mmCIF file of C-alpha atoms in Angstrom:
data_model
loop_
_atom_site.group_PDB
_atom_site.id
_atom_site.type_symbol
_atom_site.label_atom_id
_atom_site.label_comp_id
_atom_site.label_asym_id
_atom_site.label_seq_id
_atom_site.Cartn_x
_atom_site.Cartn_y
_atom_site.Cartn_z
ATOM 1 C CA UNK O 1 2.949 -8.957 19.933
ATOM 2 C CA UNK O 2 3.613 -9.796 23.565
ATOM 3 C CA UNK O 3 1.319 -11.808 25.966
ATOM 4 C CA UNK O 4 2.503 -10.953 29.483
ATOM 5 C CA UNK O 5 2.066 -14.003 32.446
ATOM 6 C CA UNK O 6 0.829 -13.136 35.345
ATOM 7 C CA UNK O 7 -2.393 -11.307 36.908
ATOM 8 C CA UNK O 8 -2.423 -9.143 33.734
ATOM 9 C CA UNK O 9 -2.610 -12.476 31.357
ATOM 10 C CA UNK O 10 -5.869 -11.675 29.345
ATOM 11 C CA UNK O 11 -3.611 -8.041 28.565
ATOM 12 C CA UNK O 12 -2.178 -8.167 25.109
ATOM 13 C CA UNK O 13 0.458 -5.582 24.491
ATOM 14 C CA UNK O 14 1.092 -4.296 20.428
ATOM 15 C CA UNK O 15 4.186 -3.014 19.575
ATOM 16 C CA UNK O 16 3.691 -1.440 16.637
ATOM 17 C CA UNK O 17 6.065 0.915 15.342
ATOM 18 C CA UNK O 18 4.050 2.800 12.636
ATOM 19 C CA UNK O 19 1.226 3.573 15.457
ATOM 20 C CA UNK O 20 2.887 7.183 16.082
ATOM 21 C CA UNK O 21 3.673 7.632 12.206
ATOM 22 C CA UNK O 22 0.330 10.556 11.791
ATOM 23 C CA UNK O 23 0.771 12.252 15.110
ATOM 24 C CA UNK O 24 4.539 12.857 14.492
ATOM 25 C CA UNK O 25 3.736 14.860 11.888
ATOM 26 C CA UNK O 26 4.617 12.482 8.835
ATOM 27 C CA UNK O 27 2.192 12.255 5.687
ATOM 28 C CA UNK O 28 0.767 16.209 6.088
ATOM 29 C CA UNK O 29 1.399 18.421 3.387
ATOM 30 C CA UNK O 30 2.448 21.853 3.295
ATOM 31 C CA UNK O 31 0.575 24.527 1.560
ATOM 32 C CA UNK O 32 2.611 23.741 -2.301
ATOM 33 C CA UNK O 33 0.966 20.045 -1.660
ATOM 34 C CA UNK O 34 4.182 18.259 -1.013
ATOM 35 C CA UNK O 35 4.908 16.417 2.255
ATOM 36 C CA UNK O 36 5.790 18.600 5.047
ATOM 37 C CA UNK O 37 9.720 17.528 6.002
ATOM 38 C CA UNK O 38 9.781 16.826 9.920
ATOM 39 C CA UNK O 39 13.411 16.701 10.838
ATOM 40 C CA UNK O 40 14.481 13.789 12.194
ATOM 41 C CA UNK O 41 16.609 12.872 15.645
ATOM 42 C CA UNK O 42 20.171 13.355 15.711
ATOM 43 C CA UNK O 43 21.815 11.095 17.178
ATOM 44 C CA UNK O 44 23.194 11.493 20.601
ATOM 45 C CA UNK O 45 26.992 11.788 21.284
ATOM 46 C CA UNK O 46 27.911 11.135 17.783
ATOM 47 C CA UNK O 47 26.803 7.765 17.441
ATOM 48 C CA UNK O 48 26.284 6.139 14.321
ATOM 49 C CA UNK O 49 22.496 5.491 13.006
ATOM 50 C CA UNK O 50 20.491 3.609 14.941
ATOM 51 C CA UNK O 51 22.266 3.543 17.914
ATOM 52 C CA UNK O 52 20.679 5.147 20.657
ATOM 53 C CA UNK O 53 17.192 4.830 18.706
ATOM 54 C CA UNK O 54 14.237 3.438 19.622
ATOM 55 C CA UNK O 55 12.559 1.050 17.107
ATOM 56 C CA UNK O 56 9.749 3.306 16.816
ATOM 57 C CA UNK O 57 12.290 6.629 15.809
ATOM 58 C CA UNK O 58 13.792 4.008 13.559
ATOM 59 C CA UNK O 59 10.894 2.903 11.604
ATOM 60 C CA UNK O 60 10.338 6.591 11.448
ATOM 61 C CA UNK O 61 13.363 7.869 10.325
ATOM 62 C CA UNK O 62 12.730 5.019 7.009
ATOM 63 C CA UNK O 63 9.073 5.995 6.649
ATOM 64 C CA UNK O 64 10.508 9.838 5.989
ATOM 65 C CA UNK O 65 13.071 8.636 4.327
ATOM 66 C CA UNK O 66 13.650 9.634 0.000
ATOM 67 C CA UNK O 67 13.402 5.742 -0.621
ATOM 68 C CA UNK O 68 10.446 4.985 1.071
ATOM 69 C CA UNK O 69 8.805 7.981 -0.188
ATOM 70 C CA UNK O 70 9.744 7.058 -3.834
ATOM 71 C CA UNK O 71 8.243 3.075 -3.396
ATOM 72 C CA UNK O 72 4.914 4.634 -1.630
ATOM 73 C CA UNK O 73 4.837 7.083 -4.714
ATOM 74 C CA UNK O 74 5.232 4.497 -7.215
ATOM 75 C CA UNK O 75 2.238 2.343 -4.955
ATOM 76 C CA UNK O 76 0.295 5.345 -5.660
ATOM 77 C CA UNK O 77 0.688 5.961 -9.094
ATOM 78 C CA UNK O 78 -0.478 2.619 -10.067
ATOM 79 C CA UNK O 79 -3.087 2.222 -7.564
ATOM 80 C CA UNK O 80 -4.971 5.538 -7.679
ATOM 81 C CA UNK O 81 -5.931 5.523 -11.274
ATOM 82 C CA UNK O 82 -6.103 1.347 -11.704
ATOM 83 C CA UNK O 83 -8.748 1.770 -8.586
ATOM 84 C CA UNK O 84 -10.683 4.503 -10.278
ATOM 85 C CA UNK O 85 -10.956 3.231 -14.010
ATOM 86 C CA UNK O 86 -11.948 -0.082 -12.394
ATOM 87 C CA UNK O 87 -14.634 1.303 -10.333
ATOM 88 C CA UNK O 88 -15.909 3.294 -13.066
ATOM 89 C CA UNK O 89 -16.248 0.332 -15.238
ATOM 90 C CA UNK O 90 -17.904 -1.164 -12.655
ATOM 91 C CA UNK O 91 -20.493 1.923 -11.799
ATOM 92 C CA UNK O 92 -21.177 2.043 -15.388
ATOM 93 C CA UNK O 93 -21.778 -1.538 -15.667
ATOM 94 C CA UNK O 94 -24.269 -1.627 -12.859
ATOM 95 C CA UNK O 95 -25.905 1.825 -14.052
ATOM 96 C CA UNK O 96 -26.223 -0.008 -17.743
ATOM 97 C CA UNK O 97 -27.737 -3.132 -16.420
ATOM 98 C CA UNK O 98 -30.220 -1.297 -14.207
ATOM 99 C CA UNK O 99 -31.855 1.613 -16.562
ATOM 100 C CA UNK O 100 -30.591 0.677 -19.794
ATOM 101 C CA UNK O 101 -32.507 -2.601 -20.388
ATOM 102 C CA UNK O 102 -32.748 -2.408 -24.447
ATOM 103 C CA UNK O 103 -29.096 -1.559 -24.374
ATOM 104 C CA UNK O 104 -28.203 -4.723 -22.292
ATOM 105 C CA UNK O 105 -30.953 -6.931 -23.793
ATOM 106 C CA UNK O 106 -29.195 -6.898 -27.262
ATOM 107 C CA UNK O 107 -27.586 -10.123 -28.965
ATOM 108 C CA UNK O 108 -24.740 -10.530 -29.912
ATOM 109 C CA UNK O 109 -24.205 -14.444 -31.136
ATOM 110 C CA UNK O 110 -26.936 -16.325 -30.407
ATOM 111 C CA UNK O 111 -28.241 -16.482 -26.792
ATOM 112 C CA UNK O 112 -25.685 -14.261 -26.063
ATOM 113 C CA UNK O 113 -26.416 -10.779 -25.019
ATOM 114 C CA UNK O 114 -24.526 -7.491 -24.286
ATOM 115 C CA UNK O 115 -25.201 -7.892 -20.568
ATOM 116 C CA UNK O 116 -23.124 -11.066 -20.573
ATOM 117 C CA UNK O 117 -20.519 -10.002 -22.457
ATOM 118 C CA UNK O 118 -20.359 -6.882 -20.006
ATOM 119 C CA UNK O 119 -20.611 -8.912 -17.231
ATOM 120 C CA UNK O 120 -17.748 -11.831 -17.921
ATOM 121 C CA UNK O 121 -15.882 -8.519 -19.028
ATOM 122 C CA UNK O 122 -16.113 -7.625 -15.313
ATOM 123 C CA UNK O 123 -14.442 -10.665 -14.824
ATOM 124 C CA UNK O 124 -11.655 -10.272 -17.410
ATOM 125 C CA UNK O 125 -11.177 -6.891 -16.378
ATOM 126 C CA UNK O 126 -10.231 -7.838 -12.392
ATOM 127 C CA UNK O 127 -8.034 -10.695 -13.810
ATOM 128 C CA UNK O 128 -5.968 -8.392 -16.208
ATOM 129 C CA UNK O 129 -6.026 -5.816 -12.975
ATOM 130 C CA UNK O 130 -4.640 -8.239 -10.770
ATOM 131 C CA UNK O 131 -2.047 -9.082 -13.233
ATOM 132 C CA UNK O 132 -1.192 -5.582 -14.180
ATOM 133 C CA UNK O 133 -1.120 -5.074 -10.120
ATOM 134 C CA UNK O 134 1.326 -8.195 -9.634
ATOM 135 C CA UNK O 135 3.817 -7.099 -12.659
ATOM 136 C CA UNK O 136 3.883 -3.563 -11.482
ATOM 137 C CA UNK O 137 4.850 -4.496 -8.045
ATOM 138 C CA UNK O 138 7.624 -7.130 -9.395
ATOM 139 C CA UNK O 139 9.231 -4.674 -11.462
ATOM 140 C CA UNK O 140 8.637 -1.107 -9.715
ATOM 141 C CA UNK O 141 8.448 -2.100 -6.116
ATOM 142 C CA UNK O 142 9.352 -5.356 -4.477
ATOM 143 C CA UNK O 143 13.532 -4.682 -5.112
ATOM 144 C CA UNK O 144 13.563 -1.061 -3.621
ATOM 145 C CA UNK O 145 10.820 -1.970 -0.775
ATOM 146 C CA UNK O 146 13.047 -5.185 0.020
ATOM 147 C CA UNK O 147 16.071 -2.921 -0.104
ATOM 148 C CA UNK O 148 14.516 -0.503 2.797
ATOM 149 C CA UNK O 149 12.940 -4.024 5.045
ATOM 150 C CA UNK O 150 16.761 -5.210 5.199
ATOM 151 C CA UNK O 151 18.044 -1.501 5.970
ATOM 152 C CA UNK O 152 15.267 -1.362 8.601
ATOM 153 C CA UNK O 153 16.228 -4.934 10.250
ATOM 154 C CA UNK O 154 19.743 -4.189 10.228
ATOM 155 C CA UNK O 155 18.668 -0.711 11.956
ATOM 156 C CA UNK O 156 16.999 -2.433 14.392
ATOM 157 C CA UNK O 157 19.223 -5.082 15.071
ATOM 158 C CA UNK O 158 20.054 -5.062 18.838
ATOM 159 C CA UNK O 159 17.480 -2.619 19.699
ATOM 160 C CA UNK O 160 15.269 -4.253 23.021
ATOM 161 C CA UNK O 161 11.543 -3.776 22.788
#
């Protein structure tokens, strides 16, 4: 992020190379479901990758890429069905605790009822997700996306914004 000087000081420019990623075509899928390959640039007068390429055809070029597709897969198979078993703990929780009221007013020890215990389970439950989240990440993710930031930086060593 750039602030230029001058009579256009209060202007604040964004380069951000991802903002062109959906109107290039990336992310739409083709009628089987799968992502819809958009070639990318060749390079100009035989020069080697990256030279000759804009930051923004760079970042693109990874973003198609079979590497960057594979950690954004991964991402997804975690996160869609951690996100929807959470929530639908969470839906059922709140429909219990609303229309159920014998249900939740039960004891179990004491003073202790099945609306607490479903309710500090809400907290155990986001605890364990955000550890399952963290582990997943460590072990699946983090070396392969790390792998594709250093590709990208070396790709875009040089380059002037």
């Amino acid at each position: 992020m750039e602030k230029p000087e001058g009579c256009e000081a209060a202007a604040v420019r964004l380069d951000d190379p991802w903002y062109d990623a959906l109107a290039s075509g990336w992310g739409e899928l083709d009628g089987t479901g799968a992502p819809t390959p958009v070639p990318s640039p060749a390079p100009a007068g035989g020069a080697t990758r990256g030279a000759g390429h804009s930051a923004a055809e760079i970042y693109l070029e990874v973003q198609r890429s079979a590497a960057f597709q594979e950690v954004r897969s991964r991402y997804r198979r975690f996160v869609v069905p951690a996100a929807l078993a959470f929530l639908t703990w969470y839906v059922v929780y709140v429909v219990a605790a609303t229309t159920a009221h014998d249900l939740m007013a039960r004891p179990v020890v004491g003073a202790v009822n099945v609306a607490m215990v479903a309710g500090l389970g809400q907290f155990l439950s986001t605890f364990l997700l955000t550890w399952a989240y963290a582990r997943h990440a460590r072990l699946r993710r983090d070396r392969p996306a790390l792998e594709l930031r250093w590709d990208t930086q070396e790709l875009t060593r040089g380059i002037k914004r």
